[in-house]
Short mmCIF file of C-alpha atoms in Angstrom, two decimals:
data_model
loop_
_atom_site.label_atom_id
_atom_site.label_comp_id
_atom_site.label_asym_id
_atom_site.label_seq_id
_atom_site.Cartn_x
_atom_site.Cartn_y
_atom_site.Cartn_z
CA MET C 9 -174.64 -135.49 -17.02
CA ILE C 10 -176.57 -137.66 -14.56
CA SER C 11 -178.60 -134.71 -13.30
CA PHE C 12 -179.38 -133.75 -16.89
CA ALA C 13 -180.54 -137.30 -17.67
CA LEU C 14 -182.74 -137.32 -14.57
CA ALA C 15 -184.31 -133.99 -15.52
CA ALA C 16 -184.90 -135.22 -19.08
CA THR C 17 -186.48 -138.45 -17.84
CA LEU C 18 -188.73 -136.62 -15.39
CA GLY C 19 -189.79 -134.25 -18.14
CA ALA C 20 -190.65 -137.23 -20.35
CA ILE C 21 -192.84 -139.11 -17.90
CA LEU C 22 -194.90 -136.25 -16.45
CA PRO C 23 -198.43 -136.26 -17.97
CA GLY C 24 -199.36 -133.64 -20.54
CA PRO C 25 -200.89 -133.38 -24.03
CA ASP C 26 -198.33 -135.85 -25.41
CA PHE C 27 -199.41 -138.49 -22.90
CA ALA C 28 -203.09 -137.80 -23.55
CA LEU C 29 -202.71 -138.28 -27.31
CA VAL C 30 -200.74 -141.51 -27.08
CA THR C 31 -203.07 -143.08 -24.50
CA ARG C 32 -206.15 -142.22 -26.53
CA TYR C 33 -204.80 -143.46 -29.86
CA SER C 34 -203.36 -146.65 -28.33
CA SER C 35 -206.41 -147.63 -26.31
CA ILE C 36 -208.94 -146.87 -29.05
CA ARG C 37 -207.13 -147.62 -32.30
CA GLY C 38 -204.35 -149.95 -31.28
CA LEU C 39 -200.60 -150.19 -30.94
CA ARG C 40 -199.65 -149.05 -34.44
CA THR C 41 -201.48 -145.73 -34.18
CA GLY C 42 -200.13 -145.24 -30.67
CA ILE C 43 -196.61 -145.74 -31.99
CA ALA C 44 -197.32 -143.31 -34.83
CA ALA C 45 -198.37 -140.64 -32.31
CA ALA C 46 -195.30 -141.38 -30.17
CA LEU C 47 -193.00 -141.03 -33.18
CA GLY C 48 -194.61 -137.73 -34.19
CA ILE C 49 -194.16 -136.38 -30.67
CA THR C 50 -190.55 -137.57 -30.60
CA VAL C 51 -189.78 -135.88 -33.93
CA GLY C 52 -191.33 -132.68 -32.59
CA MET C 53 -189.20 -132.99 -29.48
CA ALA C 54 -186.12 -133.54 -31.64
CA VAL C 55 -186.90 -130.35 -33.59
CA ASN C 56 -187.32 -128.31 -30.39
CA THR C 57 -184.18 -129.85 -28.88
CA THR C 58 -182.15 -129.06 -31.99
CA ALA C 59 -183.44 -125.49 -31.91
CA ALA C 60 -182.46 -125.19 -28.24
CA VAL C 61 -178.97 -126.59 -28.86
CA LEU C 62 -178.39 -124.21 -31.77
CA GLY C 63 -179.71 -121.22 -29.82
CA ILE C 64 -182.78 -120.80 -32.01
CA GLY C 65 -185.09 -121.71 -29.16
CA ALA C 66 -183.50 -119.07 -26.92
CA ALA C 67 -183.87 -116.50 -29.69
CA ILE C 68 -187.58 -117.30 -30.02
CA ALA C 69 -188.09 -117.30 -26.26
CA ALA C 70 -186.36 -113.91 -26.00
CA MET C 71 -188.72 -112.38 -28.60
CA PRO C 72 -192.09 -111.72 -26.92
CA GLY C 73 -193.94 -111.49 -30.23
CA ALA C 74 -192.61 -114.77 -31.61
CA PHE C 75 -193.08 -116.60 -28.34
CA THR C 76 -196.63 -115.33 -27.96
CA ALA C 77 -197.43 -116.47 -31.50
CA ILE C 78 -196.20 -119.99 -30.68
CA ARG C 79 -198.20 -119.97 -27.46
CA VAL C 80 -201.37 -118.92 -29.28
CA VAL C 81 -200.89 -121.55 -31.99
CA GLY C 82 -200.14 -124.26 -29.44
CA ALA C 83 -203.13 -123.37 -27.27
CA GLY C 84 -205.40 -123.10 -30.30
CA TYR C 85 -204.36 -126.49 -31.60
CA LEU C 86 -205.03 -128.19 -28.26
CA LEU C 87 -208.44 -126.54 -28.07
CA PHE C 88 -209.14 -127.60 -31.66
CA LEU C 89 -208.25 -131.23 -30.98
CA GLY C 90 -210.39 -131.33 -27.84
CA ALA C 91 -213.36 -129.65 -29.51
CA LYS C 92 -213.08 -131.87 -32.58
CA LEU C 93 -213.10 -134.96 -30.40
CA LEU C 94 -216.23 -133.79 -28.58
CA TRP C 95 -217.87 -132.89 -31.88
CA SER C 96 -217.17 -136.31 -33.33
CA MET C 97 -218.97 -137.86 -30.37
CA SER C 98 -222.18 -136.07 -31.33
CA LYS C 99 -222.21 -137.75 -34.73
CA THR C 100 -223.18 -141.26 -35.62
CA VAL C 101 -221.24 -143.61 -33.39
CA GLN C 102 -218.57 -145.58 -35.20
CA PRO C 103 -217.25 -148.82 -33.77
CA ALA C 104 -213.78 -148.74 -32.31
CA VAL C 105 -211.28 -149.48 -35.04
CA GLY C 106 -207.92 -151.17 -34.81
CA ASP C 107 -204.66 -150.46 -36.50
CA VAL C 108 -204.73 -149.04 -39.99
CA PRO C 109 -203.50 -151.78 -42.33
CA GLY C 110 -200.66 -151.24 -44.78
CA GLY C 111 -198.32 -148.99 -42.84
CA LEU C 112 -198.04 -146.01 -40.54
CA ASP C 113 -201.15 -143.92 -39.91
CA THR C 114 -200.14 -140.34 -40.68
CA GLU C 115 -202.90 -138.60 -38.69
CA PRO C 116 -201.61 -139.47 -35.18
CA PHE C 117 -198.03 -138.83 -36.30
CA ARG C 118 -198.96 -135.41 -37.64
CA ARG C 119 -200.98 -134.44 -34.59
CA GLY C 120 -198.31 -135.65 -32.22
CA PHE C 121 -195.68 -133.62 -34.04
CA VAL C 122 -197.72 -130.40 -34.06
CA VAL C 123 -198.75 -130.73 -30.40
CA ASN C 124 -195.14 -131.07 -29.26
CA VAL C 125 -193.42 -128.63 -31.61
CA THR C 126 -195.88 -125.85 -30.67
CA ASN C 127 -195.78 -126.56 -26.94
CA PRO C 128 -194.40 -123.36 -25.34
CA LYS C 129 -193.62 -125.16 -22.08
CA ALA C 130 -191.43 -127.63 -23.93
CA ILE C 131 -189.59 -124.76 -25.60
CA LEU C 132 -188.97 -122.94 -22.31
CA PHE C 133 -187.94 -126.13 -20.54
CA LEU C 134 -185.45 -127.05 -23.26
CA VAL C 135 -184.00 -123.54 -23.48
CA ALA C 136 -183.52 -123.35 -19.70
CA LEU C 137 -182.08 -126.85 -19.49
CA MET C 138 -179.73 -126.56 -22.46
CA THR C 139 -178.38 -123.14 -21.54
CA HIS C 140 -177.78 -124.43 -18.01
CA PHE C 141 -175.92 -127.59 -19.04
CA LEU C 142 -174.23 -126.34 -22.22
CA PRO C 143 -171.35 -124.00 -21.34
CA PRO C 144 -170.05 -121.59 -23.99
CA GLY C 145 -167.83 -123.30 -26.53
CA SER C 146 -169.32 -126.76 -26.01
CA SER C 147 -168.25 -129.26 -28.64
CA PHE C 148 -170.60 -130.72 -31.22
CA ALA C 149 -170.22 -134.14 -29.58
CA HIS C 150 -171.32 -132.71 -26.23
CA LYS C 151 -174.35 -131.02 -27.80
CA LEU C 152 -175.26 -134.21 -29.67
CA THR C 153 -174.97 -136.24 -26.48
CA LEU C 154 -177.26 -133.92 -24.51
CA GLY C 155 -179.72 -133.76 -27.38
CA THR C 156 -179.88 -137.54 -27.57
CA ILE C 157 -180.33 -137.83 -23.81
CA MET C 158 -183.16 -135.31 -24.05
CA VAL C 159 -185.08 -137.06 -26.83
CA LEU C 160 -184.48 -140.75 -26.10
CA PRO C 161 -186.44 -140.92 -22.80
CA VAL C 162 -189.43 -139.34 -24.54
CA LEU C 163 -189.45 -142.02 -27.23
CA ILE C 164 -188.92 -144.90 -24.80
CA TRP C 165 -191.58 -143.69 -22.36
CA LEU C 166 -194.21 -143.06 -25.02
CA LEU C 167 -193.57 -146.45 -26.63
CA VAL C 168 -194.10 -148.06 -23.22
CA VAL C 169 -197.33 -146.08 -22.82
CA ALA C 170 -198.50 -147.06 -26.31
CA PHE C 171 -197.82 -150.73 -25.67
CA GLY C 172 -199.48 -150.68 -22.25
CA PHE C 173 -202.66 -148.89 -23.29
CA SER C 174 -203.00 -150.89 -26.51
CA ARG C 175 -203.54 -153.95 -24.27
CA LEU C 176 -206.78 -152.24 -23.17
CA GLN C 177 -208.17 -151.94 -26.70
CA ARG C 178 -210.71 -154.71 -26.13
CA PHE C 179 -211.97 -152.90 -23.02
CA PHE C 180 -212.36 -149.62 -24.90
CA ALA C 181 -214.12 -151.34 -27.80
CA ALA C 182 -217.28 -151.02 -25.71
CA HIS C 183 -219.11 -147.82 -26.62
CA ARG C 184 -219.51 -146.69 -23.01
CA ASN C 185 -215.83 -147.08 -22.21
CA ARG C 186 -214.69 -145.51 -25.45
CA ARG C 187 -216.95 -142.54 -24.85
CA ALA C 188 -215.49 -142.07 -21.37
CA MET C 189 -211.96 -142.12 -22.81
CA ASP C 190 -212.90 -139.60 -25.51
CA VAL C 191 -214.48 -137.24 -22.98
CA ALA C 192 -211.48 -137.50 -20.64
CA THR C 193 -209.02 -136.87 -23.46
CA ALA C 194 -210.99 -133.92 -24.81
CA VAL C 195 -211.26 -132.34 -21.36
CA VAL C 196 -207.52 -132.75 -20.72
CA LEU C 197 -206.56 -131.27 -24.10
CA MET C 198 -208.93 -128.32 -23.79
CA ALA C 199 -207.91 -127.65 -20.18
CA LEU C 200 -204.24 -127.59 -21.17
CA GLY C 201 -205.08 -125.36 -24.12
CA LEU C 202 -206.91 -122.91 -21.89
CA HIS C 203 -204.08 -122.99 -19.37
CA VAL C 204 -201.61 -121.98 -22.07
CA ALA C 205 -203.97 -119.44 -23.65
CA VAL C 206 -204.67 -117.49 -20.44
CA GLY C 207 -201.01 -117.10 -19.59
CA GLY C 208 -200.22 -120.32 -17.76
CA VAL C 209 -196.79 -120.27 -19.41
CA PRO C 210 -194.25 -117.74 -18.07
CA GLY C 211 -192.45 -115.32 -20.31
CA PRO C 212 -189.00 -115.74 -21.86
CA PRO C 213 -186.43 -117.26 -19.49
CA THR C 214 -183.58 -115.13 -18.24
CA ASP C 215 -181.21 -118.03 -18.95
CA ALA C 216 -181.31 -116.99 -22.58
CA VAL C 217 -178.78 -114.39 -21.49
CA LYS C 218 -176.26 -117.22 -21.21
CA ALA C 219 -176.72 -117.75 -24.91
CA GLY C 220 -175.90 -114.09 -25.54
CA LEU C 221 -179.49 -113.13 -26.33
CA PRO C 222 -181.41 -110.05 -25.15
CA VAL C 223 -184.17 -110.62 -22.59
CA ARG C 224 -186.41 -108.13 -20.80
CA ALA C 225 -184.88 -107.29 -17.45
CA ASP C 226 -188.19 -107.63 -15.58
CA VAL C 227 -188.69 -111.29 -16.52
CA SER C 228 -187.46 -113.99 -14.17
CA VAL C 229 -187.96 -117.71 -14.74
CA PRO C 230 -186.15 -120.45 -12.80
CA VAL C 231 -184.04 -123.01 -14.62
CA THR C 232 -185.60 -125.94 -12.84
CA GLY C 233 -188.86 -126.64 -11.09
CA SER C 234 -192.06 -128.57 -11.66
CA TRP C 235 -193.68 -125.72 -13.57
CA ALA C 236 -191.15 -126.10 -16.34
CA ILE C 237 -191.88 -129.70 -17.14
CA ALA C 238 -195.45 -130.18 -16.02
CA GLY C 239 -197.72 -130.66 -18.98
CA ARG C 240 -194.83 -131.06 -21.38
#
């Protein structure tokens, strides 16, 4: 259980598109929008974790067509977000805005959710981790415990990131600094999108066999390793 918690925590804190979204929203638009993005990402992670626990994630990972479709959608969405951010910079400059009054801003929540739920690396990481730590016949309580341990570090870490970067909002209110943040975020998102699009994500993991699912015999993916969680 301790090794699982350590793996989940490491997966949560390594930089990736989730981190890029939360830092950008928090530093430019304030704590509330950063929290909204963090919550969207966490809900997406909860969906992927539930799918992995139930074996749905392994089924998707073991189907080349379905997994490729998710990879294409995930890569396309990251490229879209990066390109849209660059495009918005070419328009009339708007002053940095703070939190949206009156409640949760749905845009960062929605984008955070889509970025995480369509992240093929997250799917592979969860499938490999869950099939490794969930023996056949595991109880519902055991599955719930592992699922909670998987999702909770993501939420806690991203809330810390949102709070920390929201303290820099005054700094990023300056046009020059905001522009630098936008460029950096766009480059990171598009680079990650290209990495996924050109095959930077391995094929279906062989650990899906432990879930009783068919996998191509020529595919081999390790259960652990930095590739699995980098850019989560």
